[in-house]
PDB file of C-alpha atoms in Angstrom:
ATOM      1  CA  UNK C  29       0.000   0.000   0.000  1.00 89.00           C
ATOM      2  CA  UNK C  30       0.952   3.563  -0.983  1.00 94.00           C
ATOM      3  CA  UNK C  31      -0.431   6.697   0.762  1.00 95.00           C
ATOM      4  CA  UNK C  32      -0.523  10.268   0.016  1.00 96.00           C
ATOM      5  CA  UNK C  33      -2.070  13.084   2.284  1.00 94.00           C
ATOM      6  CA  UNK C  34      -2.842  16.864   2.090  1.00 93.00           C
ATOM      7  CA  UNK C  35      -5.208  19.418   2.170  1.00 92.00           C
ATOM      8  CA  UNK C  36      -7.127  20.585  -0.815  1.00 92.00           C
ATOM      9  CA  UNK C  37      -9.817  23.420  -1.968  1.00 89.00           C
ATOM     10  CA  UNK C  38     -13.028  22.293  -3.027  1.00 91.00           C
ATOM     11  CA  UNK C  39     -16.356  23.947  -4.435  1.00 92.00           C
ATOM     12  CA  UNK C  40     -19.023  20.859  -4.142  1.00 93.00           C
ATOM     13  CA  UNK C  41     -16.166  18.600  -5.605  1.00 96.00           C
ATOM     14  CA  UNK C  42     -12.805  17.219  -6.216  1.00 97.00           C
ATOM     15  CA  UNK C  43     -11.263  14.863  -9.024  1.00 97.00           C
ATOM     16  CA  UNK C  44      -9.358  12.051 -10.007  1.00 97.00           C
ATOM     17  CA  UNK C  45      -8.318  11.821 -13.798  1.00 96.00           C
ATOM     18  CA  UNK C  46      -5.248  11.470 -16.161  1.00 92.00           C
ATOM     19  CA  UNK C  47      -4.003  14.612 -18.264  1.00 86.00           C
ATOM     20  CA  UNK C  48      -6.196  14.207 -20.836  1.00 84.00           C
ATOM     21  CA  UNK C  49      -8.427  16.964 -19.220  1.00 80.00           C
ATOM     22  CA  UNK C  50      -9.991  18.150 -23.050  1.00 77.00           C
ATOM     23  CA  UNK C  51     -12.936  16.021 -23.560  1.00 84.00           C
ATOM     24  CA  UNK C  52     -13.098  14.240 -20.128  1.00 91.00           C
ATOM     25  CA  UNK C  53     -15.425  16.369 -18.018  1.00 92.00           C
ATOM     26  CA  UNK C  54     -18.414  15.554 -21.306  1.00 93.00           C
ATOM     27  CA  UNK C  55     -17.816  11.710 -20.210  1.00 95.00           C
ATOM     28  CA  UNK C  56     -18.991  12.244 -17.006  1.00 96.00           C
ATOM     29  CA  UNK C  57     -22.418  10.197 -15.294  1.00 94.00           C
ATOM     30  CA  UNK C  58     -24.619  11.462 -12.754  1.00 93.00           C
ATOM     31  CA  UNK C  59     -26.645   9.402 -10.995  1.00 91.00           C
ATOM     32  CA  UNK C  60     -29.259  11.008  -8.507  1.00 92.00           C
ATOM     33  CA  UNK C  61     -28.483   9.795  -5.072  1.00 92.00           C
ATOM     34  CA  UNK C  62     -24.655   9.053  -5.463  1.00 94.00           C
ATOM     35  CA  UNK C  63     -21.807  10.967  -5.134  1.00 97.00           C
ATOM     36  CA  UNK C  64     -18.805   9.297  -7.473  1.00 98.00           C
ATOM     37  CA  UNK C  65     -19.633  10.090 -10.998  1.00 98.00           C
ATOM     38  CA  UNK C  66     -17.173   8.259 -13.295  1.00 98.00           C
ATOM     39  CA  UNK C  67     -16.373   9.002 -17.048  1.00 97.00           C
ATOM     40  CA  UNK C  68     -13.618   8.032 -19.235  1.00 96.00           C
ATOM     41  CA  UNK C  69     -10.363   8.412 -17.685  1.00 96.00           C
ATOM     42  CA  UNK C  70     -11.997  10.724 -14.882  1.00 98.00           C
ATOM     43  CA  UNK C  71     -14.038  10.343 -11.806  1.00 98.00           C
ATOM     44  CA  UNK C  72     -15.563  13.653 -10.253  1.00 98.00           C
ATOM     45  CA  UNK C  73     -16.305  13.176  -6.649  1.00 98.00           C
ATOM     46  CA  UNK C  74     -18.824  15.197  -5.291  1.00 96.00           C
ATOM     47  CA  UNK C  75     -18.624  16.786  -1.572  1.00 92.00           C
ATOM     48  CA  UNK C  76     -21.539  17.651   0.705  1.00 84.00           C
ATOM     49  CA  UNK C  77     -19.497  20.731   1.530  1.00 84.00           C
ATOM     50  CA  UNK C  78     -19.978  23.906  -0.639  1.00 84.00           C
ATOM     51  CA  UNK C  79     -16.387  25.322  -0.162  1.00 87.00           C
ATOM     52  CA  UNK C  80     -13.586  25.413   1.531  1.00 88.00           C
ATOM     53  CA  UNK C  81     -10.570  22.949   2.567  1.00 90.00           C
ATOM     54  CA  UNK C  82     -10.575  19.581   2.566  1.00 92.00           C
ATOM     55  CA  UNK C  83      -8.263  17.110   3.920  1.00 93.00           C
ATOM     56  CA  UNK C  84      -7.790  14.102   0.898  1.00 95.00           C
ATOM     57  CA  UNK C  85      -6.073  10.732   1.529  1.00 95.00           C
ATOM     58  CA  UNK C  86      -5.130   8.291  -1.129  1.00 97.00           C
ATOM     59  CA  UNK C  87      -4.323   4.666  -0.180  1.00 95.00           C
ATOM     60  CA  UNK C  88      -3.021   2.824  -3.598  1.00 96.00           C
ATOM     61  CA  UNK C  89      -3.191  -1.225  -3.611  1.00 94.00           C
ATOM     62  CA  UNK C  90      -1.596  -3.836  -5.724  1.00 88.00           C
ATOM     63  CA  UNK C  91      -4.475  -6.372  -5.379  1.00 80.00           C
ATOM     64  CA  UNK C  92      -8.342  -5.836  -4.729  1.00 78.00           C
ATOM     65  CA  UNK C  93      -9.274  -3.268  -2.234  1.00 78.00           C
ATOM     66  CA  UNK C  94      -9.547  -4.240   1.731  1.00 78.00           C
ATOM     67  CA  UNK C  95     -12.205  -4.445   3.286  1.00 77.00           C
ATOM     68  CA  UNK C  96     -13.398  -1.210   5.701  1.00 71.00           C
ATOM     69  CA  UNK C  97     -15.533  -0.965   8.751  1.00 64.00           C
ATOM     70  CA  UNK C  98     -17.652   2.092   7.988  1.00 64.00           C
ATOM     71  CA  UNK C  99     -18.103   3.033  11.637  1.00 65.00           C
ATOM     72  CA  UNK C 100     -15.696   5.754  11.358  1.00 85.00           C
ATOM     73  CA  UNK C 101     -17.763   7.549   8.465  1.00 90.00           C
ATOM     74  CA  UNK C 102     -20.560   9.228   7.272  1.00 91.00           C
ATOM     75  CA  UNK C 103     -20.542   7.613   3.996  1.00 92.00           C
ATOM     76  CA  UNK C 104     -18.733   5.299   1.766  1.00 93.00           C
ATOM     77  CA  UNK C 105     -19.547   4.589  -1.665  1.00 96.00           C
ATOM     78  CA  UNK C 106     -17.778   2.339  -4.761  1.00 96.00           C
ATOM     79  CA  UNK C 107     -17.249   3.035  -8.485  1.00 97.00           C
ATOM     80  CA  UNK C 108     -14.752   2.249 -11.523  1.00 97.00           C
ATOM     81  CA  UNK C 109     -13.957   4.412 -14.580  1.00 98.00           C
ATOM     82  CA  UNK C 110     -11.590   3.283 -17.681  1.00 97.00           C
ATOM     83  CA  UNK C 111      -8.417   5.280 -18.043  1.00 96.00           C
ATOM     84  CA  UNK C 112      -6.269   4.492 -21.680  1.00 95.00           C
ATOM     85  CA  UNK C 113      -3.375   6.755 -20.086  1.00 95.00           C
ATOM     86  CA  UNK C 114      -2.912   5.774 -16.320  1.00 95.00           C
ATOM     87  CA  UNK C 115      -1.403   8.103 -14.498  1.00 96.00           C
ATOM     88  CA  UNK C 116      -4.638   9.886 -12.146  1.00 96.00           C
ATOM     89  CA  UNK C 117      -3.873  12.692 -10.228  1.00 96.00           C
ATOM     90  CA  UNK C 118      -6.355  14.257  -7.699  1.00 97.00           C
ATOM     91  CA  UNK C 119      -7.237  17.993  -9.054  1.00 96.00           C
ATOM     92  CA  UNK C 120      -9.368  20.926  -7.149  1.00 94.00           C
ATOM     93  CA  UNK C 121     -13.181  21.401  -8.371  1.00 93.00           C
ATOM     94  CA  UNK C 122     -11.371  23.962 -10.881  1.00 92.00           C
ATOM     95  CA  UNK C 123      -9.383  20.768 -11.811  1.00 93.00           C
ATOM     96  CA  UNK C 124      -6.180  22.672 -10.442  1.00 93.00           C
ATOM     97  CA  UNK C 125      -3.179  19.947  -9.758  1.00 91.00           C
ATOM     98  CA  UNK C 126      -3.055  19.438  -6.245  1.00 93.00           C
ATOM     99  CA  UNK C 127       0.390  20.605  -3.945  1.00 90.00           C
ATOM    100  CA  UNK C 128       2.519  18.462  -1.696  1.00 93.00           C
ATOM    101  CA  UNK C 129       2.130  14.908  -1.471  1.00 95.00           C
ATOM    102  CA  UNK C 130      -0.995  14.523  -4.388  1.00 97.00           C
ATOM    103  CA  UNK C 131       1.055  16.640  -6.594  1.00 95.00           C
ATOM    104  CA  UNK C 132       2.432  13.864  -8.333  1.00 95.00           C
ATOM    105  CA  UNK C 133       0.386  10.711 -10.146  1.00 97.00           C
ATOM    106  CA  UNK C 134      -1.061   8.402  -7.571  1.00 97.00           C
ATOM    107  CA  UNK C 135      -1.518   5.628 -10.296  1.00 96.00           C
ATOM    108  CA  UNK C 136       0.369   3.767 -12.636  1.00 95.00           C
ATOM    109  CA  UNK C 137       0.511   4.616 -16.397  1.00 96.00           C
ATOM    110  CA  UNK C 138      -0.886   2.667 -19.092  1.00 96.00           C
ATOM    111  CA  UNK C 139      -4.423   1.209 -19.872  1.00 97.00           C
ATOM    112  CA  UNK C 140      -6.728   0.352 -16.919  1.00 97.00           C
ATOM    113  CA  UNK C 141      -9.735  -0.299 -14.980  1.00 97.00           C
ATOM    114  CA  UNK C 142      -9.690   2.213 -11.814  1.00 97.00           C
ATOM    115  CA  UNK C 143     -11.248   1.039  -8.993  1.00 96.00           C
ATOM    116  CA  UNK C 144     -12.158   4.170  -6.077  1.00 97.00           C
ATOM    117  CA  UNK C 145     -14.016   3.555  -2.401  1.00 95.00           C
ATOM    118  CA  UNK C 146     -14.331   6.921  -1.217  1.00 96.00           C
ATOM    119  CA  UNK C 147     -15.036   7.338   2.691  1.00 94.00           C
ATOM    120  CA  UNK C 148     -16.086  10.965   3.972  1.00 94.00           C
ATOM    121  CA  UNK C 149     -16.843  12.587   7.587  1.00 92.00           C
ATOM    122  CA  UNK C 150     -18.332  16.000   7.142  1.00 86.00           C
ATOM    123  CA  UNK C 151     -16.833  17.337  10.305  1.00 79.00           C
ATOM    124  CA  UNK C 152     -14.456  20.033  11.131  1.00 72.00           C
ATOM    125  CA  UNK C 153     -11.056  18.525  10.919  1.00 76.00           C
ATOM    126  CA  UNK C 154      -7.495  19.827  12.458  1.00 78.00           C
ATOM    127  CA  UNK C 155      -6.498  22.930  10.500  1.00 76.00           C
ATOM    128  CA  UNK C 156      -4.115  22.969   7.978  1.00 78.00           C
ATOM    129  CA  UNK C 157      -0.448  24.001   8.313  1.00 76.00           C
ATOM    130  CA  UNK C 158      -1.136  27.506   8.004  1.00 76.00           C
ATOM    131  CA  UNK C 159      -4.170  27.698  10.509  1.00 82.00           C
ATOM    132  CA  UNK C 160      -6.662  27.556   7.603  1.00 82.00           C
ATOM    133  CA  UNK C 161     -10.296  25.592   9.103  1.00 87.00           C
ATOM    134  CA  UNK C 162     -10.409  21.485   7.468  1.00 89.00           C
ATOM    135  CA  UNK C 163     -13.988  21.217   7.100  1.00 89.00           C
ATOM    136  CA  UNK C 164     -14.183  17.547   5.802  1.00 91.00           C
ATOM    137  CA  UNK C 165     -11.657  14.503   5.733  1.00 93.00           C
ATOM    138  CA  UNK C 166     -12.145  11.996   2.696  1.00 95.00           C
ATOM    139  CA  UNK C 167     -10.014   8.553   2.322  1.00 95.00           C
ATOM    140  CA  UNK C 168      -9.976   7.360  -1.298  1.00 96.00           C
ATOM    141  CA  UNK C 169      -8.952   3.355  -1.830  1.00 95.00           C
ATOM    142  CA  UNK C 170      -7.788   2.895  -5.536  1.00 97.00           C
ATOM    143  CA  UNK C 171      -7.000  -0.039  -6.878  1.00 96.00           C
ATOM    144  CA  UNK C 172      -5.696  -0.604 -10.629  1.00 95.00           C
ATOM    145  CA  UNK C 173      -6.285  -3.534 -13.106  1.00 95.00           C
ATOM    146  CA  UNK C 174      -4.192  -2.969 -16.436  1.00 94.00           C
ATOM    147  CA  UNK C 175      -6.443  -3.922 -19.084  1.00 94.00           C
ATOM    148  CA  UNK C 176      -4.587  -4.277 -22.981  1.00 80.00           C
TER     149      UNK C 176
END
């Protein structure tokens, strides 16, 4: 397992995709009720917060995803997008590269089935370095099968 942490802006969402940012954002589903909505080589995850910090975690696996207790949070939810470029990086609502530790990819590159279980607590977190308020914490679990 691989983990990345930091703190980053939102406005009702946050992404996941590869750097082939054009056309992806028309691939995207909603589905009423859910809040991962995957497209091709992008997944937009949407927050219950209408702005301000939050504090993402990545855990990256080799094989399937553990399995979580959901105790600990107030919601969890599952979904898989295609990628033909590997590579995801998290990105701000404005789809802004991340700083710090999610600067960099957080998958590998080439052709692949992306597996994401979010996790989110809507709650005030510990502030960020510079004294900013953390209003929500989310954990993503990705998990990468190369398809050819």
């Amino acid at each position: 397992m691989t983990r990345y942490s930091d703190v980053v802006d939102t406005d009702e969402c946050f992404y996941l995709s590869d750097d082939a940012l054009d056309d992806q954002t028309d691939t995207l589903t909603y589905t009423e009720g859910t809040y991962l909505d995957p497209g091709e080589g992008i997944l937009r995850i949407r927050t219950q917060i209408t702005f301000g910090l939050v504090r993402i975690e990545v855990e990256t696996f080799d094989d399937a995803l553990p399995l979580e207790s959901t105790e600990q949070w107030d919601g969890v939810e599952e979904a898989y997008f295609r990628t033909q470029l590997g590579l995801q990086r998290v990105r701000s609502s404005e789809l802004e590269e991340c700083q710090g530790e999610l600067a960099g990819p957080v998958t590998q590159p080439g052709p692949a089935i992306v597996q994401v279980r979010a996790h989110w607590n809507n709650r005030v977190q510990p502030p960020s370095p510079l004294g900013v308020p953390v209003v929500a914490h989310y954990l993503l679990h990705i998990w990468q099968q190369s398809v050819s």
